[in-house]
CSV table of C-alpha atoms in Angstrom, one decimal:
chain,number,residue,atom,x,y,z
X,1,MET,CA,38.8,-0.6,-43.8
X,2,SER,CA,36.0,-0.1,-46.3
X,3,ILE,CA,33.9,-3.0,-47.5
X,4,TRP,CA,33.6,-1.1,-50.8
X,5,ARG,CA,37.3,-1.1,-51.6
X,6,THR,CA,38.1,-2.2,-55.1
X,7,LYS,CA,41.0,-4.2,-56.5
X,8,SER,CA,42.8,-2.5,-59.4
X,9,ILE,CA,43.0,-4.2,-62.8
X,10,GLU,CA,46.8,-3.8,-62.6
X,11,ALA,CA,46.8,-5.7,-59.3
X,12,SER,CA,44.7,-8.5,-60.7
X,13,MET,CA,47.0,-8.8,-63.7
X,14,ALA,CA,50.1,-8.8,-61.4
X,15,ASP,CA,48.5,-11.6,-59.3
X,16,SER,CA,48.2,-13.8,-62.4
X,17,LEU,CA,52.0,-13.8,-62.6
X,18,GLU,CA,52.6,-14.5,-58.9
X,19,LYS,CA,54.9,-17.6,-58.7
X,20,GLY,CA,53.2,-20.5,-57.0
X,21,HIS,CA,49.8,-18.9,-57.3
X,22,ASN,CA,49.5,-18.6,-61.1
X,23,LEU,CA,47.9,-20.8,-63.8
X,24,LYS,CA,49.4,-22.0,-67.1
X,25,ARG,CA,47.9,-20.6,-70.4
X,26,THR,CA,47.2,-23.6,-72.6
X,27,LEU,CA,43.7,-23.1,-74.0
X,28,GLY,CA,42.7,-21.9,-77.5
X,29,THR,CA,39.5,-20.9,-79.3
X,30,TRP,CA,38.5,-24.5,-80.0
X,31,ASP,CA,39.0,-25.5,-76.4
X,32,LEU,CA,36.7,-22.7,-75.2
X,33,MET,CA,34.0,-23.4,-77.8
X,34,VAL,CA,34.1,-27.1,-76.8
X,35,MET,CA,34.0,-26.2,-73.2
X,36,GLY,CA,30.8,-24.1,-73.6
X,37,VAL,CA,29.1,-26.8,-75.7
X,38,ALA,CA,30.3,-29.5,-73.3
X,39,VAL,CA,28.8,-28.0,-70.2
X,40,ALA,CA,25.7,-26.4,-71.7
X,41,VAL,CA,24.2,-29.2,-73.9
X,42,GLY,CA,24.1,-31.9,-71.2
X,43,ALA,CA,23.0,-29.6,-68.4
X,44,GLY,CA,19.9,-28.3,-70.2
X,45,ILE,CA,18.3,-30.4,-72.8
X,46,PHE,CA,19.0,-33.7,-71.1
X,47,SER,CA,17.7,-32.8,-67.7
X,48,VAL,CA,15.3,-29.9,-67.5
X,49,GLY,CA,14.0,-29.3,-71.1
X,50,ALA,CA,11.2,-32.0,-70.8
X,51,LYS,CA,10.3,-30.8,-67.3
X,52,ALA,CA,9.9,-27.2,-68.5
X,53,ALA,CA,7.7,-28.3,-71.3
X,54,GLY,CA,5.5,-30.6,-69.2
X,55,SER,CA,5.2,-28.6,-66.1
X,56,TYR,CA,5.5,-24.9,-67.1
X,57,ALA,CA,5.4,-23.9,-70.8
X,58,GLY,CA,4.0,-26.7,-73.0
X,59,PRO,CA,5.1,-26.3,-76.7
X,60,SER,CA,6.2,-22.8,-76.0
X,61,VAL,CA,9.2,-24.2,-74.3
X,62,THR,CA,10.9,-23.3,-77.6
X,63,LEU,CA,10.2,-19.6,-76.8
X,64,ALA,CA,11.4,-20.2,-73.3
X,65,PHE,CA,14.7,-21.5,-74.7
X,66,LEU,CA,14.9,-18.5,-77.1
X,67,LEU,CA,14.3,-16.0,-74.4
X,68,ALA,CA,16.9,-17.6,-72.1
X,69,ALA,CA,19.4,-17.7,-75.0
X,70,LEU,CA,18.9,-14.0,-75.8
X,71,THR,CA,19.2,-13.0,-72.2
X,72,CYS,CA,22.4,-15.1,-72.0
X,73,ALA,CA,23.8,-13.6,-75.2
X,74,LEU,CA,23.4,-10.1,-73.7
X,75,ALA,CA,25.1,-11.1,-70.5
X,76,ILE,CA,27.8,-13.0,-72.3
X,77,MET,CA,28.7,-9.9,-74.3
X,78,CYS,CA,29.3,-8.2,-70.9
X,79,TYR,CA,31.5,-11.1,-69.8
X,80,ALA,CA,33.4,-11.0,-73.1
X,81,GLU,CA,34.2,-7.3,-72.7
X,82,PHE,CA,35.4,-7.9,-69.2
X,83,ALA,CA,37.4,-11.1,-69.9
X,84,SER,CA,39.2,-9.4,-72.8
X,85,ALA,CA,40.1,-6.5,-70.6
X,86,VAL,CA,40.9,-8.5,-67.4
X,87,PRO,CA,41.9,-12.0,-68.5
X,88,VAL,CA,42.4,-13.5,-65.0
X,89,ALA,CA,40.6,-16.3,-63.1
X,90,GLY,CA,37.4,-15.7,-61.2
X,91,SER,CA,35.0,-14.5,-63.9
X,92,ALA,CA,32.1,-12.4,-62.4
X,93,TYR,CA,33.8,-12.3,-59.0
X,94,THR,CA,37.0,-10.7,-60.4
X,95,PHE,CA,35.0,-8.3,-62.6
X,96,THR,CA,32.9,-7.1,-59.7
X,97,TYR,CA,35.9,-6.7,-57.4
X,98,ALA,CA,37.4,-4.3,-59.9
X,99,THR,CA,34.3,-2.1,-60.2
X,100,LEU,CA,31.7,-2.4,-57.4
X,101,GLY,CA,33.8,-3.2,-54.4
X,102,GLU,CA,34.9,-6.1,-52.2
X,103,LEU,CA,31.6,-6.9,-50.4
X,104,LEU,CA,29.6,-7.2,-53.7
X,105,ALA,CA,32.5,-9.2,-55.1
X,106,TRP,CA,32.4,-11.6,-52.2
X,107,ILE,CA,28.6,-11.9,-52.6
X,108,ILE,CA,28.9,-12.7,-56.3
X,109,GLY,CA,31.8,-15.2,-55.6
X,110,TRP,CA,29.6,-16.8,-53.0
X,111,ASP,CA,26.8,-17.0,-55.5
X,112,LEU,CA,29.1,-18.6,-58.1
X,113,ILE,CA,30.1,-21.2,-55.6
X,114,LEU,CA,26.4,-22.0,-55.0
X,115,GLU,CA,25.8,-22.2,-58.8
X,116,MET,CA,28.7,-24.5,-59.7
X,117,LEU,CA,28.7,-26.6,-56.6
X,118,THR,CA,25.0,-27.4,-56.9
X,119,ALA,CA,25.1,-27.8,-60.7
X,120,ALA,CA,28.0,-30.2,-60.5
X,121,ALA,CA,26.2,-32.2,-57.8
X,122,VAL,CA,22.9,-32.3,-59.7
X,123,ILE,CA,24.5,-33.5,-62.9
X,124,ALA,CA,26.7,-36.0,-61.1
X,125,LYS,CA,23.5,-37.5,-59.6
X,126,TYR,CA,21.8,-37.6,-63.0
X,127,TRP,CA,24.9,-39.3,-64.4
X,128,GLY,CA,24.6,-42.1,-61.8
X,129,ILE,CA,20.9,-42.5,-62.7
X,130,TYR,CA,21.6,-42.7,-66.4
X,131,LEU,CA,24.5,-45.1,-65.8
X,132,SER,CA,22.0,-47.4,-64.1
X,133,SER,CA,19.7,-47.1,-67.2
X,134,VAL,CA,22.5,-48.1,-69.5
X,135,PHE,CA,23.2,-51.1,-67.3
X,136,ASP,CA,19.6,-52.1,-67.6
X,137,LEU,CA,19.8,-51.9,-71.4
X,138,LEU,CA,22.7,-54.3,-71.2
X,139,HIS,CA,20.8,-56.5,-68.8
X,140,TRP,CA,23.5,-56.1,-66.2
X,141,ASN,CA,22.2,-56.3,-62.6
X,142,VAL,CA,24.2,-53.5,-61.0
X,143,PRO,CA,22.6,-51.6,-58.1
X,144,ALA,CA,22.5,-47.8,-58.4
X,145,THR,CA,23.4,-47.4,-54.8
X,146,ILE,CA,25.4,-49.2,-52.2
X,147,ASN,CA,24.8,-49.2,-48.4
X,148,ILE,CA,27.7,-47.8,-46.4
X,149,LEU,CA,27.2,-47.5,-42.6
X,150,GLY,CA,23.5,-47.4,-43.1
X,151,LEU,CA,23.6,-44.8,-45.8
X,152,ASP,CA,22.5,-45.4,-49.4
X,153,VAL,CA,25.4,-44.0,-51.5
X,154,SER,CA,25.1,-43.2,-55.2
X,155,TRP,CA,28.4,-44.8,-56.2
X,156,GLY,CA,28.2,-43.6,-59.9
X,157,ALA,CA,28.3,-40.0,-58.8
X,158,PHE,CA,31.4,-40.6,-56.7
X,159,VAL,CA,33.2,-42.4,-59.5
X,160,ILE,CA,32.7,-39.8,-62.2
X,161,VAL,CA,33.6,-36.9,-59.9
X,162,ALA,CA,36.7,-38.7,-58.8
X,163,ILE,CA,37.8,-39.4,-62.4
X,164,PHE,CA,37.5,-35.8,-63.6
X,165,THR,CA,38.9,-34.3,-60.4
X,166,THR,CA,42.0,-36.4,-61.1
X,167,LEU,CA,42.2,-35.3,-64.7
X,168,LEU,CA,41.8,-31.6,-63.8
X,169,VAL,CA,44.6,-32.0,-61.2
X,170,LEU,CA,46.8,-33.5,-63.9
X,171,GLY,CA,46.3,-30.6,-66.3
X,172,THR,CA,43.6,-28.4,-67.9
X,173,LYS,CA,44.7,-29.1,-71.4
X,174,LEU,CA,44.5,-32.8,-70.9
X,175,SER,CA,41.0,-32.4,-69.5
X,176,ALA,CA,40.0,-30.3,-72.5
X,177,ARG,CA,41.2,-33.0,-74.9
X,178,VAL,CA,39.1,-35.6,-73.2
X,179,ALA,CA,36.1,-33.2,-73.2
X,180,SER,CA,36.5,-32.7,-77.0
X,181,VAL,CA,36.0,-36.4,-77.6
X,182,PHE,CA,32.9,-36.7,-75.5
X,183,THR,CA,31.5,-33.4,-76.8
X,184,ILE,CA,31.7,-34.6,-80.4
X,185,LEU,CA,29.9,-37.7,-79.5
X,186,LYS,CA,27.3,-35.7,-77.6
X,187,VAL,CA,26.6,-33.3,-80.5
X,188,ALA,CA,26.2,-36.4,-82.8
X,189,ILE,CA,23.5,-37.8,-80.4
X,190,VAL,CA,21.7,-34.5,-80.3
X,191,LEU,CA,21.6,-34.3,-84.1
X,192,PHE,CA,20.4,-37.9,-84.2
X,193,VAL,CA,17.5,-36.9,-81.8
X,194,ILE,CA,16.5,-34.0,-84.1
X,195,VAL,CA,16.6,-36.0,-87.3
X,196,ALA,CA,15.0,-39.2,-85.9
X,197,GLY,CA,12.4,-37.3,-83.9
X,198,ALA,CA,11.4,-35.2,-86.9
X,199,PHE,CA,9.8,-38.3,-88.5
X,200,PHE,CA,7.4,-38.6,-85.5
X,201,ILE,CA,6.2,-35.0,-85.3
X,202,ASN,CA,2.5,-34.4,-85.2
X,203,PRO,CA,1.7,-30.8,-85.9
X,204,ALA,CA,-1.4,-31.1,-83.7
X,205,ASN,CA,0.8,-31.4,-80.7
X,206,TYR,CA,1.9,-27.8,-81.1
X,207,SER,CA,-1.6,-26.5,-80.4
X,208,PRO,CA,-2.2,-24.7,-78.2
X,209,PHE,CA,1.4,-23.3,-78.5
X,210,ILE,CA,1.0,-21.4,-75.2
X,211,PRO,CA,-1.5,-23.5,-73.2
X,212,ALA,CA,-4.0,-21.6,-71.1
X,213,ALA,CA,-3.0,-21.0,-67.5
X,214,VAL,CA,-4.1,-23.7,-65.1
X,215,PRO,CA,-4.4,-23.1,-61.3
X,216,THR,CA,-2.2,-25.4,-59.3
X,217,THR,CA,-3.5,-27.5,-56.5
X,218,GLY,CA,-1.9,-28.2,-53.2
X,219,GLY,CA,-3.2,-25.6,-50.7
X,220,ASP,CA,-0.6,-23.8,-48.6
X,221,GLY,CA,2.3,-25.3,-50.5
X,222,ASP,CA,1.4,-23.1,-53.5
X,223,VAL,CA,2.8,-19.9,-51.9
X,224,TRP,CA,6.2,-21.5,-51.9
X,225,MET,CA,6.1,-23.1,-55.4
X,226,GLN,CA,4.7,-20.0,-57.3
X,227,SER,CA,7.1,-17.5,-58.7
X,228,LEU,CA,8.2,-14.6,-56.5
X,229,PHE,CA,6.6,-12.2,-59.1
X,230,SER,CA,3.2,-13.9,-58.8
X,231,PHE,CA,3.5,-13.9,-55.1
X,232,MET,CA,4.4,-10.1,-55.0
X,233,THR,CA,1.6,-9.1,-57.4
X,234,GLY,CA,-1.1,-11.4,-55.9
X,235,ALA,CA,-1.5,-13.4,-59.1
X,236,HIS,CA,-2.9,-16.9,-58.5
X,237,PRO,CA,-0.3,-19.7,-58.7
X,238,ALA,CA,-0.6,-21.3,-62.1
X,239,GLN,CA,0.9,-23.6,-64.7
X,240,TYR,CA,1.3,-22.6,-68.3
X,241,GLY,CA,0.1,-19.4,-69.8
X,242,LEU,CA,2.4,-16.3,-69.9
X,243,PHE,CA,3.6,-16.8,-66.3
X,244,GLY,CA,4.3,-20.5,-67.1
X,245,LEU,CA,6.3,-19.5,-70.2
X,246,LEU,CA,8.4,-17.0,-68.1
X,247,ALA,CA,8.9,-19.6,-65.3
X,248,GLY,CA,10.0,-22.1,-68.0
X,249,ALA,CA,12.5,-19.6,-69.3
X,250,SER,CA,13.9,-19.2,-65.8
X,251,LEU,CA,14.2,-23.0,-65.5
X,252,VAL,CA,15.8,-23.7,-68.9
X,253,PHE,CA,18.2,-20.9,-68.2
X,254,PHE,CA,20.0,-23.8,-66.4
X,255,ALA,CA,21.0,-24.8,-70.0
X,256,PHE,CA,23.2,-21.8,-70.5
X,257,ILE,CA,25.2,-21.7,-67.3
X,258,GLY,CA,28.2,-23.1,-69.2
X,259,PHE,CA,29.2,-19.8,-70.7
X,260,ASP,CA,29.9,-18.0,-67.5
X,261,VAL,CA,31.9,-21.0,-66.4
X,262,VAL,CA,34.0,-20.7,-69.5
X,263,ALA,CA,34.9,-17.1,-68.4
X,264,THR,CA,36.4,-18.5,-65.2
X,265,SER,CA,39.2,-20.1,-67.2
X,266,ALA,CA,40.4,-16.7,-68.6
X,267,GLU,CA,43.8,-17.0,-66.9
X,268,GLU,CA,44.5,-20.3,-68.7
X,269,VAL,CA,43.7,-18.9,-72.3
X,270,LYS,CA,46.3,-18.1,-74.9
X,271,ASN,CA,45.8,-14.6,-76.4
X,272,PRO,CA,42.7,-14.1,-74.2
X,273,GLN,CA,41.7,-10.7,-75.6
X,274,LYS,CA,40.8,-12.3,-78.9
X,275,THR,CA,40.4,-16.0,-78.1
X,276,LEU,CA,37.8,-15.6,-75.2
X,277,PRO,CA,35.1,-13.7,-77.2
X,278,ARG,CA,35.5,-16.0,-80.2
X,279,GLY,CA,35.3,-19.2,-78.2
X,280,ILE,CA,32.3,-18.1,-76.0
X,281,PHE,CA,30.2,-16.7,-78.9
X,282,ALA,CA,30.8,-19.7,-81.1
X,283,GLY,CA,29.8,-22.1,-78.4
X,284,LEU,CA,26.7,-20.1,-77.6
X,285,ALA,CA,25.6,-20.1,-81.3
X,286,ILE,CA,26.0,-23.9,-81.6
X,287,VAL,CA,24.2,-24.6,-78.3
X,288,THR,CA,21.2,-22.3,-79.1
X,289,VAL,CA,20.6,-24.0,-82.5
X,290,LEU,CA,20.7,-27.4,-80.9
X,291,TYR,CA,18.3,-26.5,-78.1
X,292,LEU,CA,15.8,-24.9,-80.5
X,293,GLY,CA,15.9,-28.0,-82.7
X,294,VAL,CA,15.5,-30.5,-79.9
X,295,SER,CA,12.7,-28.5,-78.2
X,296,LEU,CA,10.7,-28.3,-81.4
X,297,VAL,CA,11.0,-32.0,-82.0
X,298,LEU,CA,10.3,-32.9,-78.3
X,299,THR,CA,7.0,-31.0,-78.2
X,300,GLY,CA,6.0,-32.1,-81.7
X,301,MET,CA,6.4,-35.8,-81.0
X,302,VAL,CA,4.1,-36.0,-78.0
X,303,PRO,CA,1.5,-33.7,-76.3
X,304,TYR,CA,3.0,-31.7,-73.5
X,305,THR,CA,0.4,-33.4,-71.2
X,306,VAL,CA,2.3,-36.7,-71.7
X,307,LEU,CA,5.5,-35.1,-70.4
X,308,ALA,CA,3.5,-33.5,-67.5
X,309,GLN,CA,2.4,-36.9,-66.3
X,310,ASP,CA,5.9,-38.3,-65.8
X,311,PRO,CA,7.8,-36.6,-63.0
X,312,ASN,CA,11.1,-38.0,-64.5
X,313,ALA,CA,10.2,-37.0,-68.1
X,314,SER,CA,13.1,-36.8,-70.5
X,315,LEU,CA,13.8,-37.0,-74.3
X,316,ALA,CA,13.6,-40.8,-74.0
X,317,THR,CA,10.1,-40.4,-72.7
X,318,ALA,CA,8.9,-38.9,-76.0
X,319,PHE,CA,10.5,-41.7,-78.1
X,320,VAL,CA,9.0,-44.4,-75.9
X,321,ALA,CA,5.6,-42.7,-76.2
X,322,VAL,CA,5.6,-43.0,-80.0
X,323,GLY,CA,6.8,-46.6,-80.0
X,324,ALA,CA,10.4,-45.9,-80.9
X,325,GLY,CA,12.0,-47.6,-77.9
X,326,TRP,CA,15.2,-48.4,-79.8
X,327,ALA,CA,15.8,-44.6,-80.1
X,328,ALA,CA,15.3,-44.2,-76.4
X,329,GLU,CA,18.1,-46.7,-75.8
X,330,VAL,CA,20.5,-44.7,-77.9
X,331,ILE,CA,19.4,-41.5,-76.2
X,332,SER,CA,20.1,-43.0,-72.8
X,333,VAL,CA,23.7,-43.8,-73.8
X,334,GLY,CA,24.0,-40.3,-75.4
X,335,ILE,CA,22.8,-38.7,-72.2
X,336,LEU,CA,25.3,-40.5,-70.2
X,337,ILE,CA,28.1,-39.4,-72.5
X,338,GLY,CA,26.7,-35.8,-72.6
X,339,LEU,CA,26.5,-35.4,-68.8
X,340,THR,CA,30.1,-36.6,-68.5
X,341,THR,CA,31.6,-33.4,-69.8
X,342,VAL,CA,29.2,-31.2,-67.9
X,343,ILE,CA,30.6,-32.4,-64.7
X,344,MET,CA,34.2,-31.8,-65.8
X,345,VAL,CA,33.6,-28.2,-66.8
X,346,LEU,CA,31.6,-27.4,-63.6
X,347,LEU,CA,34.4,-28.8,-61.5
X,348,LEU,CA,36.9,-26.7,-63.4
X,349,GLY,CA,34.8,-23.5,-62.9
X,350,LEU,CA,34.1,-24.1,-59.2
X,351,SER,CA,37.8,-24.6,-58.4
X,352,ARG,CA,38.8,-21.5,-60.4
X,353,VAL,CA,36.4,-19.2,-58.5
X,354,LEU,CA,37.6,-20.7,-55.2
X,355,PHE,CA,41.2,-20.2,-56.4
X,356,ALA,CA,40.6,-16.5,-57.2
X,357,MET,CA,38.9,-15.8,-53.9
X,358,SER,CA,41.7,-17.6,-52.1
X,359,ARG,CA,44.4,-15.8,-53.9
X,360,ASP,CA,42.8,-12.5,-52.8
X,361,GLY,CA,42.8,-13.7,-49.2
X,362,LEU,CA,39.0,-13.8,-48.8
X,363,LEU,CA,39.4,-17.6,-48.3
X,364,PRO,CA,42.6,-19.2,-46.9
X,365,ARG,CA,45.6,-18.3,-49.2
X,366,GLY,CA,46.9,-21.9,-49.0
X,367,LEU,CA,44.1,-23.0,-51.3
X,368,SER,CA,45.5,-21.0,-54.2
X,369,VAL,CA,48.8,-22.8,-54.3
X,370,THR,CA,49.4,-24.2,-57.8
X,371,SER,CA,51.6,-27.1,-59.0
X,372,ALA,CA,54.9,-25.9,-60.4
X,373,LYS,CA,54.9,-28.6,-63.0
X,374,ARG,CA,51.3,-28.7,-64.1
X,375,GLY,CA,50.1,-25.2,-63.2
X,376,THR,CA,46.9,-26.4,-61.7
X,377,PRO,CA,45.4,-25.6,-58.2
X,378,ALA,CA,45.5,-29.2,-57.0
X,379,ARG,CA,44.5,-28.5,-53.4
X,380,VAL,CA,41.3,-26.5,-54.2
X,381,GLN,CA,40.4,-28.9,-57.0
X,382,ILE,CA,40.5,-31.9,-54.7
X,383,ILE,CA,38.4,-30.1,-52.0
X,384,ALA,CA,35.9,-29.0,-54.7
X,385,GLY,CA,35.6,-32.5,-56.0
X,386,THR,CA,35.2,-34.0,-52.6
X,387,ALA,CA,32.4,-31.6,-51.7
X,388,VAL,CA,30.5,-32.3,-55.0
X,389,ALA,CA,30.9,-36.1,-54.6
X,390,LEU,CA,29.5,-36.0,-51.1
X,391,ILE,CA,26.5,-33.9,-52.0
X,392,ALA,CA,25.7,-35.9,-55.1
X,393,GLY,CA,26.3,-39.3,-53.5
X,394,LEU,CA,24.5,-38.8,-50.2
X,395,THR,CA,21.7,-36.3,-50.7
X,396,ASN,CA,18.5,-35.7,-52.7
X,397,VAL,CA,19.8,-33.0,-55.1
X,398,GLY,CA,16.5,-32.5,-57.0
X,399,VAL,CA,15.6,-29.5,-54.8
X,400,LEU,CA,18.8,-27.7,-55.9
X,401,GLU,CA,18.1,-27.2,-59.6
X,402,GLU,CA,16.6,-23.7,-59.3
X,403,MET,CA,19.3,-22.7,-56.8
X,404,ILE,CA,21.7,-23.0,-59.8
X,405,ASN,CA,19.7,-20.5,-61.8
X,406,ILE,CA,19.4,-17.9,-59.1
X,407,GLY,CA,23.2,-18.0,-58.5
X,408,THR,CA,23.9,-17.6,-62.2
X,409,LEU,CA,21.4,-14.8,-62.8
X,410,SER,CA,22.6,-12.8,-59.8
X,411,ALA,CA,26.1,-12.9,-61.3
X,412,PHE,CA,24.8,-11.9,-64.7
X,413,VAL,CA,23.0,-8.8,-63.2
X,414,LEU,CA,26.1,-7.5,-61.4
X,415,VAL,CA,28.4,-8.2,-64.4
X,416,SER,CA,26.1,-6.3,-66.7
X,417,ILE,CA,26.1,-3.3,-64.3
X,418,ALA,CA,29.9,-3.6,-63.8
X,419,VAL,CA,30.6,-3.1,-67.5
X,420,ILE,CA,29.0,0.3,-67.4
X,421,VAL,CA,30.9,1.2,-64.3
X,422,LEU,CA,34.3,0.1,-65.8
X,423,ARG,CA,33.6,2.1,-69.0
X,424,LYS,CA,33.3,5.2,-66.8
X,425,LYS,CA,36.1,4.5,-64.4
X,426,ARG,CA,38.7,3.2,-67.0
X,427,PRO,CA,37.9,4.6,-70.4
X,428,ASP,CA,41.6,4.3,-71.2
X,429,LEU,CA,41.6,0.5,-70.8
X,430,LYS,CA,42.2,-1.5,-74.0
X,431,ARG,CA,39.3,-3.8,-74.8
X,432,ALA,CA,39.5,-6.3,-77.7
X,433,PHE,CA,35.7,-6.6,-77.5
X,434,LYS,CA,33.1,-3.9,-76.6
X,435,VAL,CA,29.4,-4.4,-75.9
X,436,PRO,CA,27.6,-2.5,-78.6
X,437,LEU,CA,25.0,0.1,-77.8
X,438,SER,CA,26.3,0.6,-74.3
X,439,PRO,CA,24.8,1.4,-71.8
X,440,PHE,CA,21.5,0.4,-73.3
X,441,LEU,CA,22.3,-3.3,-73.9
X,442,PRO,CA,24.0,-3.9,-70.5
X,443,ILE,CA,21.0,-2.3,-68.7
X,444,LEU,CA,18.7,-4.5,-70.8
X,445,SER,CA,20.7,-7.5,-69.8
X,446,ALA,CA,20.5,-6.7,-66.1
X,447,VAL,CA,16.8,-6.0,-66.3
X,448,LEU,CA,16.1,-9.3,-68.2
X,449,CYS,CA,18.2,-11.4,-65.8
X,450,PHE,CA,16.5,-9.8,-62.8
X,451,TRP,CA,13.1,-10.5,-64.4
X,452,LEU,CA,14.0,-14.2,-64.8
X,453,MET,CA,15.1,-14.2,-61.1
X,454,LEU,CA,11.6,-12.9,-60.1
X,455,ASN,CA,10.1,-15.8,-62.0
X,456,LEU,CA,11.9,-18.4,-59.8
X,457,THR,CA,9.9,-19.8,-56.9
X,458,THR,CA,9.6,-18.0,-53.5
X,459,LEU,CA,11.1,-21.1,-51.9
X,460,THR,CA,14.2,-20.7,-54.1
X,461,TRP,CA,14.5,-17.1,-53.0
X,462,VAL,CA,14.2,-18.0,-49.3
X,463,ARG,CA,17.0,-20.6,-49.7
X,464,PHE,CA,19.0,-18.1,-51.6
X,465,ALA,CA,18.6,-15.6,-48.8
X,466,VAL,CA,19.8,-18.2,-46.3
X,467,TRP,CA,22.8,-18.9,-48.5
X,468,LEU,CA,23.7,-15.2,-48.6
X,469,LEU,CA,23.4,-14.8,-44.9
X,470,ILE,CA,25.8,-17.7,-44.4
X,471,GLY,CA,28.2,-16.1,-46.9
X,472,LEU,CA,28.1,-12.7,-45.2
X,473,ALA,CA,28.9,-14.4,-41.8
X,474,VAL,CA,31.9,-16.0,-43.4
X,475,TYR,CA,33.0,-12.7,-45.0
X,476,PHE,CA,32.9,-10.7,-41.8
X,477,ALA,CA,34.3,-13.5,-39.7
X,478,TYR,CA,37.3,-14.3,-42.0
X,479,GLY,CA,37.4,-12.7,-45.5
X,480,ARG,CA,37.3,-9.0,-44.5
X,481,ARG,CA,40.2,-9.4,-42.0
X,482,HIS,CA,42.4,-11.5,-44.3
X,483,SER,CA,41.8,-9.6,-47.6
X,484,VAL,CA,45.1,-9.0,-49.4
X,485,VAL,CA,43.7,-5.7,-50.7
X,486,GLY,CA,42.6,-4.7,-47.2
X,487,ILE,CA,45.9,-5.7,-45.6
X,488,GLU,CA,47.8,-3.7,-48.2
X,489,ALA,CA,45.5,-0.7,-47.7
X,490,LYS,CA,46.1,-0.8,-44.0
X,491,ARG,CA,49.8,-1.1,-44.5
X,492,VAL,CA,49.8,2.0,-46.7
X,493,PHE,CA,47.6,3.9,-44.3
X,494,ASP,CA,49.8,3.0,-41.3
X,495,GLU,CA,52.9,4.0,-43.2
X,496,THR,CA,51.3,7.3,-44.2
X,497,VAL,CA,50.3,8.0,-40.5
X,498,ARG,CA,53.9,7.2,-39.4
X,499,THR,CA,55.3,9.5,-42.0
X,500,GLU,CA,53.0,12.3,-41.1
X,501,ALA,CA,53.7,11.8,-37.4
X,502,ALA,CA,57.5,11.9,-38.1
X,503,ARG,CA,57.1,15.0,-40.2
X,504,GLU,CA,55.2,16.8,-37.4
X,505,GLU,CA,57.7,15.7,-34.8
X,506,ASN,CA,60.6,17.1,-37.0
X,507,SER,CA,58.7,20.4,-37.5
X,508,LEU,CA,58.3,20.8,-33.8
X,509,ARG,CA,62.0,20.2,-33.2
X,510,ASP,CA,62.8,22.8,-35.7
């Protein structure tokens, strides 16, 4: 049984109608747009934007966001073409299975699990930290952690993950309505940051816009913390400069992971051929404008060196530095609200990827059972929520941030390539949206995404390689033997062999 076997689009569409393993179509354009804004805004600007400016790019973090946004837009066009042609759960995993084969599909599904599991855990941890900040503003003496059996547990992370896991089990539409309320509040806070911060901008802080490269210190540790590209080319580890800008773009790409997560909900979208592209592109446009505005204000308010001095630098850091502590308090509340919806959408995306892989037999089929009444995969949603809560509540998730990016970028590379493959394999397929200038733009998307991957640290690549090895072990130990496509192919092969044997036997008798 070949590891390069593909799953036909017709089979994927038929699976989406399988009773007991199908999802309910309830989402519209507004829901998808809100979902993209909900997950992207909090994930990027509230957690890594200030870090990228202080430690990597300086004022040119704005260019880093723009480069990341353009790269994302190219990849999202590929997602939109696929999702309009194959509107089923699984996103990049499903698209790869239809074009490049089962092994690559498993690898990309495994990468998506890494992306969404770590992203949800990181944001849940941040949520708990900002909850403590809000309690401090209210002068409530509430500890951020509680000791259970000798372990310091971040209880805030457990609570928020439990709440949204419950909502997602109860229904995707209900969760989308809750997300809409929080997202409107979040966008209002971001607009407040842009307007209020504009009054404190000092144009001198934009110079130099791209700071000169500065060699890092730390001896042997540098080899692990420099980008893989710098390591491969022999360039000295450095902050800022051109390599710093590119490393910053790789880091703030974390801000745009929401849009591939949106594509995982394709099977729950009404009229997906038109609704998916509209919702995804509208969300991306809103998010990009907000990011550029905030990054310009952030680096205009304070010198990037101020942000570099604070390992926990955030938007609030800039307002405190200019003597506007009152604004920092509002931002802390806004960040808490903003991160809330991020967790929900990531939990949704994680469960839908696991659901799709389970329905294909690469993971236990029992995980893909859906509720007859609510049409949600309750089992896998609860398992996903439990895993995220444990990681966020019990571990130091700071080291996981770049792991999110490498998982996303690897998926983007394969989806960009897969679009070209599907065009050649199935030119007859109806597509409500097509990537313009194909194959040039899909190839450009793949190259840019891979370039951003090369600008992640060597330590991130080592961890990524370990994750892939674990995934390959799981695939060959379980997934390959239980694959629904593989089992069906074996059944057809055995039946053909029996038919041929019977035919030969009959011919000998005659």
